[in-house]
Backbone as numpy.savetxt, mean C-alpha at the origin, in Angstrom:
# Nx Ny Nz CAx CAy CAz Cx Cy Cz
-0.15 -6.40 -17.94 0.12 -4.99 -17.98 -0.05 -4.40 -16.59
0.85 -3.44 -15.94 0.61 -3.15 -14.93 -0.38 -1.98 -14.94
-1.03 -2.06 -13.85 -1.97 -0.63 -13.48 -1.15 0.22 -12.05
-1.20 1.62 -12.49 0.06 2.60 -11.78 -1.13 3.80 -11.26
-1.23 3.69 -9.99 -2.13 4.69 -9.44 -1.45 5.48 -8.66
-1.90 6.81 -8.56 -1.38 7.88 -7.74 -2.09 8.88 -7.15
-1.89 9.49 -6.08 -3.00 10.31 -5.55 -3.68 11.52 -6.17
-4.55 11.60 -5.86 -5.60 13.07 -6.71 -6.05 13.41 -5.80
-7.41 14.09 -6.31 -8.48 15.35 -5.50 -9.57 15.27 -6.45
-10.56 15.35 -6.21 -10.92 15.31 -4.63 -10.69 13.77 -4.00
-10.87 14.32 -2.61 -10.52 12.55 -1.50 -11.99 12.31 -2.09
-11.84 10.91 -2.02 -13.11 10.00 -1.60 -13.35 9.14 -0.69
-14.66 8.77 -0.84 -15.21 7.90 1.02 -15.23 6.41 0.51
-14.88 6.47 -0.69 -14.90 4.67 -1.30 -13.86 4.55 -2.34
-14.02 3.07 -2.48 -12.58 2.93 -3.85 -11.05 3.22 -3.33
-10.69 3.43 -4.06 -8.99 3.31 -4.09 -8.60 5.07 -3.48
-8.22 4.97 -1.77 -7.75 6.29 -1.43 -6.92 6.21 -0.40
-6.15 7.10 0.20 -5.37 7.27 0.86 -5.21 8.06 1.90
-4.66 8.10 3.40 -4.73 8.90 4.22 -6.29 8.81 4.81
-6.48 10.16 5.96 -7.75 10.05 6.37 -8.39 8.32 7.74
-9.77 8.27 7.62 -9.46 7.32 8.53 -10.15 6.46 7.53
-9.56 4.90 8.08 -9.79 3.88 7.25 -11.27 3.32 6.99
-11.11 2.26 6.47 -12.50 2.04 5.65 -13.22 1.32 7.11
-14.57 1.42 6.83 -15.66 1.18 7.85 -15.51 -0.67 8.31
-15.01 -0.84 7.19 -14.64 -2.86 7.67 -14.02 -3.04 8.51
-12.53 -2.23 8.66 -11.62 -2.46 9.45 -12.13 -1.87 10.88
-13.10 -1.16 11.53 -13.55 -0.34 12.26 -13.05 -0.80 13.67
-13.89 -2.47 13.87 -12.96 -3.19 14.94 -11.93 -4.41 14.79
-10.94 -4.14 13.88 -9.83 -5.00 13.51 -8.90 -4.84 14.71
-8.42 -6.10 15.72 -7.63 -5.61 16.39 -6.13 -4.94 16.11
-5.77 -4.94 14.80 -4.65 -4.52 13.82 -4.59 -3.13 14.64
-5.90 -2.28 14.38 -5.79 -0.62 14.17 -5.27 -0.41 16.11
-5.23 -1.20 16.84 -4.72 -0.79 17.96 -3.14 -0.61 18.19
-2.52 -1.07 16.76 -1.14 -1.32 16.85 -0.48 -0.45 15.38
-1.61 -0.34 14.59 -1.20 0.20 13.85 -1.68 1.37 13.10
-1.37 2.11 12.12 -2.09 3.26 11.50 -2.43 3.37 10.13
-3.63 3.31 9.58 -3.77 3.27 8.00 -2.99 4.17 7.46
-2.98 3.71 5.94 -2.36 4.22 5.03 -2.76 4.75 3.60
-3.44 3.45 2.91 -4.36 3.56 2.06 -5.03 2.54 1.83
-5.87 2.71 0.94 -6.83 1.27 0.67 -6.88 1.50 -0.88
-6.42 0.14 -1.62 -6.07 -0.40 -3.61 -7.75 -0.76 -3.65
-8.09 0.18 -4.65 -9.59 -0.39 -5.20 -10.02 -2.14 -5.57
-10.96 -2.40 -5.57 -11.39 -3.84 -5.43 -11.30 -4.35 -6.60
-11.26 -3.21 -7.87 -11.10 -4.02 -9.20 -9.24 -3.66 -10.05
-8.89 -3.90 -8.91 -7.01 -3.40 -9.27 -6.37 -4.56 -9.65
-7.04 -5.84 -9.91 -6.61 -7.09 -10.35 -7.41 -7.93 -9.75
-7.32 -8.77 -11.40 -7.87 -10.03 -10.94 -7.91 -10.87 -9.38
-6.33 -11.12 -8.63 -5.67 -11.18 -7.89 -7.29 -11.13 -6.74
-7.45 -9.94 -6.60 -8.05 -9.64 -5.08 -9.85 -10.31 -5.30
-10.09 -10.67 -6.15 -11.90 -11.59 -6.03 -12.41 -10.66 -5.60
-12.82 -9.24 -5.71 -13.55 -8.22 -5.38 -13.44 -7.47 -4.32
-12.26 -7.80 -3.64 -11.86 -6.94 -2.34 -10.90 -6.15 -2.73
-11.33 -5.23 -1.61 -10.13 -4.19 -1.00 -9.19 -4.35 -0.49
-8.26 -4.10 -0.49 -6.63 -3.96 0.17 -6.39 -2.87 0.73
-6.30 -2.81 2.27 -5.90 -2.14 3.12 -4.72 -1.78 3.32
-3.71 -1.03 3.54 -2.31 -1.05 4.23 -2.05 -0.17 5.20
-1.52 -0.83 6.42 -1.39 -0.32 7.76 0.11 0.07 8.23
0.22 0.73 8.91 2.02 0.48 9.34 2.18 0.37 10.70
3.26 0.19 11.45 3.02 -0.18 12.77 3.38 1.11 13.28
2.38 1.23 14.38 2.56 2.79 15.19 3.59 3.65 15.45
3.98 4.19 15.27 5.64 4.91 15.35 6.72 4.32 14.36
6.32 3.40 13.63 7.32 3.44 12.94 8.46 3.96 12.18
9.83 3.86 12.46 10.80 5.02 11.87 11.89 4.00 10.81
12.45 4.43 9.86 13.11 4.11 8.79 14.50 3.25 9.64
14.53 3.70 11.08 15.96 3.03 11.61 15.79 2.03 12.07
14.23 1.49 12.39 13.72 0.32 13.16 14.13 -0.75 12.11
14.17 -2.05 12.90 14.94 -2.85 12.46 13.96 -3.89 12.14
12.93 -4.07 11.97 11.67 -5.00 11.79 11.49 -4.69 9.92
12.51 -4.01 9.22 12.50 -4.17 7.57 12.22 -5.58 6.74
12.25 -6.07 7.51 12.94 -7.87 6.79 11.46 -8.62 6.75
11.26 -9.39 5.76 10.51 -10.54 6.09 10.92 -11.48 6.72
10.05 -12.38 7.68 8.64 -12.16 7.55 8.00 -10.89 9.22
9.08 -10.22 9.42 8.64 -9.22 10.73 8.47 -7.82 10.15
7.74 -7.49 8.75 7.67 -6.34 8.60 6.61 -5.40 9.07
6.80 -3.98 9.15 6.35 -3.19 10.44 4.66 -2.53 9.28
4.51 -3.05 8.18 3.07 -3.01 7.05 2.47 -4.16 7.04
1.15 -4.09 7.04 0.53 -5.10 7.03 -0.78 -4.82 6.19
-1.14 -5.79 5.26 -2.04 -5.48 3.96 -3.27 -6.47 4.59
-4.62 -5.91 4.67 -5.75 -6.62 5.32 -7.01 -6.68 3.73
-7.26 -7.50 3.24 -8.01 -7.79 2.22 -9.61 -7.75 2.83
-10.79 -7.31 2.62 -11.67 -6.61 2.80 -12.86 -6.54 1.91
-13.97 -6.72 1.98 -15.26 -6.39 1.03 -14.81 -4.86 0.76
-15.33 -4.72 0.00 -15.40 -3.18 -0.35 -16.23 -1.83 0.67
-15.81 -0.98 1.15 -16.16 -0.37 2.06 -15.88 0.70 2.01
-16.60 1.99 2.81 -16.40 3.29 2.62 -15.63 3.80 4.13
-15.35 4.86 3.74 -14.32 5.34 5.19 -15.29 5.21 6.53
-14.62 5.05 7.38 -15.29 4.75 8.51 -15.01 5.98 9.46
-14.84 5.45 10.65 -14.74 6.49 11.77 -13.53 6.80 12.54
-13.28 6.21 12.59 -11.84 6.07 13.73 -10.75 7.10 13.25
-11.04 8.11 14.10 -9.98 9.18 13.36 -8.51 9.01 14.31
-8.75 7.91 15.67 -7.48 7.60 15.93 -6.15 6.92 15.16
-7.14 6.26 14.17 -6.34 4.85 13.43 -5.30 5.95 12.45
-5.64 7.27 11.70 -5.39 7.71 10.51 -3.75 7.69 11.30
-2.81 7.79 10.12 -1.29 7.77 9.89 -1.14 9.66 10.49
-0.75 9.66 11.56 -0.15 11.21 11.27 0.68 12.00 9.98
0.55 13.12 9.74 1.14 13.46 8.46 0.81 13.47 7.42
-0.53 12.10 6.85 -0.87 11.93 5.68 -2.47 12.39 5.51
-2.15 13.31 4.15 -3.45 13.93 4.14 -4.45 13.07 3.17
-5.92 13.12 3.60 -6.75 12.03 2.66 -6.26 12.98 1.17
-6.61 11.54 0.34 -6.87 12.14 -1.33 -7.47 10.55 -1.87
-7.83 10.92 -2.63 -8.27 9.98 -3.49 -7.24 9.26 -4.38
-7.16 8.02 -4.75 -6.38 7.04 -5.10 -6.67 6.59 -6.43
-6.30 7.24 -7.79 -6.99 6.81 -8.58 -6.09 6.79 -9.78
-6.40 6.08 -11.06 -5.45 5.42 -12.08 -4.65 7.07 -12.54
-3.26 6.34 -12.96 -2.11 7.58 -13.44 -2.74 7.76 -14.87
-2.39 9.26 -14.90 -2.95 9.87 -16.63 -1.10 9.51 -17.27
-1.57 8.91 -18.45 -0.77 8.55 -19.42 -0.12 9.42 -19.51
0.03 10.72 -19.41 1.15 11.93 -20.22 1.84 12.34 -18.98
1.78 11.48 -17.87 2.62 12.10 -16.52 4.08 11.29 -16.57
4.99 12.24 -16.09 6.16 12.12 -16.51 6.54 11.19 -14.80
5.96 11.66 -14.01 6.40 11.25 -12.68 6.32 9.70 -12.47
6.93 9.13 -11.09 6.78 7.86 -11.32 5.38 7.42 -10.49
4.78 6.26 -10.36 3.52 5.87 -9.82 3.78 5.62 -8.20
2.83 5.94 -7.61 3.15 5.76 -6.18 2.92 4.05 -5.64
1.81 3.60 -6.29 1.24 2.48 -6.65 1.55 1.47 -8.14
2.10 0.50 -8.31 2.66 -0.17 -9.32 1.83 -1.65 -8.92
0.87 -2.09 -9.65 0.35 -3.33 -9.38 0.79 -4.01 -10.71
1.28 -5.95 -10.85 1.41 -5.75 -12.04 2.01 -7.56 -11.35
3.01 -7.97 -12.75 3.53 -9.60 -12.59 4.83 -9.56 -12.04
5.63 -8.30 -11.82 6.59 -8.46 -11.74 6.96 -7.21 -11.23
8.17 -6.92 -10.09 8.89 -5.61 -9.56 9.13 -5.30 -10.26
9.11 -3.43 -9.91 10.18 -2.72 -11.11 11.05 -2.32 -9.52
12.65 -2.95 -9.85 13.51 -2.76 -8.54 13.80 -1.26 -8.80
13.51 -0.37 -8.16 14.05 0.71 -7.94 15.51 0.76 -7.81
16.01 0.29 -7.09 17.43 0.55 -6.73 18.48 -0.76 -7.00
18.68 -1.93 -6.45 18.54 -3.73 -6.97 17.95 -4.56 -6.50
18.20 -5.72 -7.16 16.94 -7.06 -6.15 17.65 -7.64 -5.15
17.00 -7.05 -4.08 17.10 -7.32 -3.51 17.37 -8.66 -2.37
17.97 -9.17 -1.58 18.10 -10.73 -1.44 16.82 -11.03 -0.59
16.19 -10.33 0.58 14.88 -10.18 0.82 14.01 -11.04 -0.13
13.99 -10.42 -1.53 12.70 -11.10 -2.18 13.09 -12.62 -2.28
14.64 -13.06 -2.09 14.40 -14.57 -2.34 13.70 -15.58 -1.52
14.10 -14.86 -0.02 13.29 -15.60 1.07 11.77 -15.36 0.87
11.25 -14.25 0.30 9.61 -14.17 0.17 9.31 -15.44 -0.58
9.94 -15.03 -2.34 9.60 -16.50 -2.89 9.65 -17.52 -2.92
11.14 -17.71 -1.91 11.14 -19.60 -1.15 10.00 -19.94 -0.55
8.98 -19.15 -0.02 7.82 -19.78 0.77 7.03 -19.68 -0.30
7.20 -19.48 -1.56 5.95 -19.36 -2.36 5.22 -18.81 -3.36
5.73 -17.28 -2.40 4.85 -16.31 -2.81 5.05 -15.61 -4.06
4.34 -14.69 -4.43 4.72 -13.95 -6.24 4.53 -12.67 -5.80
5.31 -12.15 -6.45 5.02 -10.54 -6.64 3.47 -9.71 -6.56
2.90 -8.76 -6.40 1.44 -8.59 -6.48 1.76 -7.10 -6.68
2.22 -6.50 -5.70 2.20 -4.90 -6.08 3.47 -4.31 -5.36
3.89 -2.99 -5.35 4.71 -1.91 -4.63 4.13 -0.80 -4.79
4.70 0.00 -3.33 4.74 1.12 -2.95 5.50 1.81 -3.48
6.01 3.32 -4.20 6.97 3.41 -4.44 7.04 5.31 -3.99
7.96 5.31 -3.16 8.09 6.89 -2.46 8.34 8.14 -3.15
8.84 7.79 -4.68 9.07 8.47 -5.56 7.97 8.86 -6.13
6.96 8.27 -5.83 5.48 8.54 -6.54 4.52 9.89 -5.81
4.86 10.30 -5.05 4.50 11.39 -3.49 4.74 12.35 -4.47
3.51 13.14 -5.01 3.75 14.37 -5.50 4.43 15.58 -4.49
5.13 16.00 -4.66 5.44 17.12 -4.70 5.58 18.74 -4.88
4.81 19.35 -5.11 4.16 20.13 -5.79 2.55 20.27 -5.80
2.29 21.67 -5.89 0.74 21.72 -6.56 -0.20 21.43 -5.80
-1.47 20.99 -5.72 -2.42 20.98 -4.63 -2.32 19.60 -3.97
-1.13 18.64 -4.26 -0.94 17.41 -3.04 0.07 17.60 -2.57
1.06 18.72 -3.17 2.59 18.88 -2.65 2.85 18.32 -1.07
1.38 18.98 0.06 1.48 18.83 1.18 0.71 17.23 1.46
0.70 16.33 0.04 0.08 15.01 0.88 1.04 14.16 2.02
2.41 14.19 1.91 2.39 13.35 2.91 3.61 14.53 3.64
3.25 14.25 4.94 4.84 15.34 6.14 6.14 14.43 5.86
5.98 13.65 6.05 7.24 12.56 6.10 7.21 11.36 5.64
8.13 11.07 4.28 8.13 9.88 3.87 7.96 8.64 4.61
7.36 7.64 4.47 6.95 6.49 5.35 8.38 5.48 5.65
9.00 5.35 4.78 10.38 4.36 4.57 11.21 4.31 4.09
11.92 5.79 4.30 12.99 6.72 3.57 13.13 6.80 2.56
12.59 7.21 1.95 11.73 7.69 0.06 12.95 5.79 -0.60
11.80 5.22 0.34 12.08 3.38 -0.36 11.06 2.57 -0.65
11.13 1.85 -1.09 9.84 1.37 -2.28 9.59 -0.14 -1.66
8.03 -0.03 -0.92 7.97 -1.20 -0.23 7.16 -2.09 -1.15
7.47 -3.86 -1.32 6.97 -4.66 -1.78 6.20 -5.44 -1.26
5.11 -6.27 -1.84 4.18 -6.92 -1.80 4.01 -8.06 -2.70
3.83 -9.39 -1.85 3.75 -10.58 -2.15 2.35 -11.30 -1.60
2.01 -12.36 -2.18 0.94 -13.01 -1.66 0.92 -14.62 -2.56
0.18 -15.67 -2.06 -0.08 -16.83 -3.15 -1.66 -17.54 -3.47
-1.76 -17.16 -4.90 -2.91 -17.17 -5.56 -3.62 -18.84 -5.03
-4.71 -18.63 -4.91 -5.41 -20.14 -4.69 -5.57 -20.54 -5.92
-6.37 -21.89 -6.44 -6.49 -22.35 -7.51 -7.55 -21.68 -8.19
-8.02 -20.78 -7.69 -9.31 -19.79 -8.02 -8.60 -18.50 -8.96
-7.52 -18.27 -8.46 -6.45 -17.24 -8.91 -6.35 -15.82 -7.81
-7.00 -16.52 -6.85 -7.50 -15.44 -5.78 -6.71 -15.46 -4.89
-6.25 -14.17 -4.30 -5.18 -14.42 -2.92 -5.31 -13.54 -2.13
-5.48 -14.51 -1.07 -6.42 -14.53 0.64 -5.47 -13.90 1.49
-4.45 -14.24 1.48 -3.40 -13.09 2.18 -2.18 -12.54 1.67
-1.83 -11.67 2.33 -0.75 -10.40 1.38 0.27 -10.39 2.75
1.72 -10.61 2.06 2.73 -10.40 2.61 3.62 -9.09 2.47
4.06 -8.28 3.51 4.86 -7.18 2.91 6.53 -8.48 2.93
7.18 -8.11 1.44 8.10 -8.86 1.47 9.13 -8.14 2.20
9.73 -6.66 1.38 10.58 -6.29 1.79 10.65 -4.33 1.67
11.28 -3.58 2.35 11.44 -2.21 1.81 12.75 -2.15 1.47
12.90 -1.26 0.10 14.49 -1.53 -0.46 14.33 0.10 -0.29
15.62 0.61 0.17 15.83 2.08 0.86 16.75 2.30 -0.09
């Protein structure tokens, strides 16, 4: 069954949130010199992660025309993590995106999830040929981003200034050890 999270209020300094500056683990990752947080998937969002956090970064300036979309040169990068509370680095935060808290979708919401963790894509638009080269090396589905999920309206209306990857729904791959645990996360592809 998939679990579908989306942003709220109040922000928080732990668990599953978004925007703001990143969690205190990543503090000296040489990543954050190249890139800018985004959000961090709570540690109990699947079996999948063995008690960590999932980070996601994007590369500094990144714009929807840059050509680094494709696996395996995509411009997101997902950093797996003990569990940790926001840290300091208010250089690292994503311009545009305001903190909120990251937490499970209420059943009676009509909107779609910003966050979709689960066994399988839901393709927004089609499947893409991208995902075949992800899974020739291996890998399985794990989660998506999905731009349609960015409230609009109401007290997050103003969470993000500018869509991250032209309101397109970025995917996530990784391959489970024999533990069922998986140590690294691939962005496969963004379908625009």
């Amino acid at each position: 069954m998939a679990r579908l999270l989306t942003p709220m209020l109040p922000d928080r300094l732990d668990g599953g949130r978004l925007g703001g500056t990143p969690p205190m683990a990543l503090d000296g990752h040489p990543l954050l010199d190249t890139h800018r947080y985004l959000m961090t998937l709570p540690a109990e969002i699947s079996p999948w992660t063995g008690g960590a956090e999932v980070s996601l970064l994007l590369r500094t300036g990144f714009s929807v025309g840059d050509d680094d979309r494709e696996y395996p040169n995509l411009p997101v990068r997902a950093i797996m993590h003990a569990p940790s509370p926001r840290g300091n680095r208010e250089d690292a935060t994503w311009p545009g995106l305001r903190a909120a808290a990251l937490g499970n979708m209420p059943d009676s919401t009509a909107t779609p999830a910003l966050v979709r963790v689960g066994d399988a894509p839901e393709v927004a638009r089609r499947e893409n040929a991208h995902a075949d080269a992800v899974r020739a090396d291996g890998h399985s589905f794990l989660f998506q981003i999905d731009e349609d999920g960015w409230p609009v309206d109401g007290d997050l209306g103003d969470v993000i200034e500018e869509y991250l990857w032209g309101y397109g729904v970025a995917y996530f791959f990784g391959t489970p050890g024999a533990d069922g645990v998986v140590r690294d996360i691939l962005a496969g592809f963004i379908d625009l």
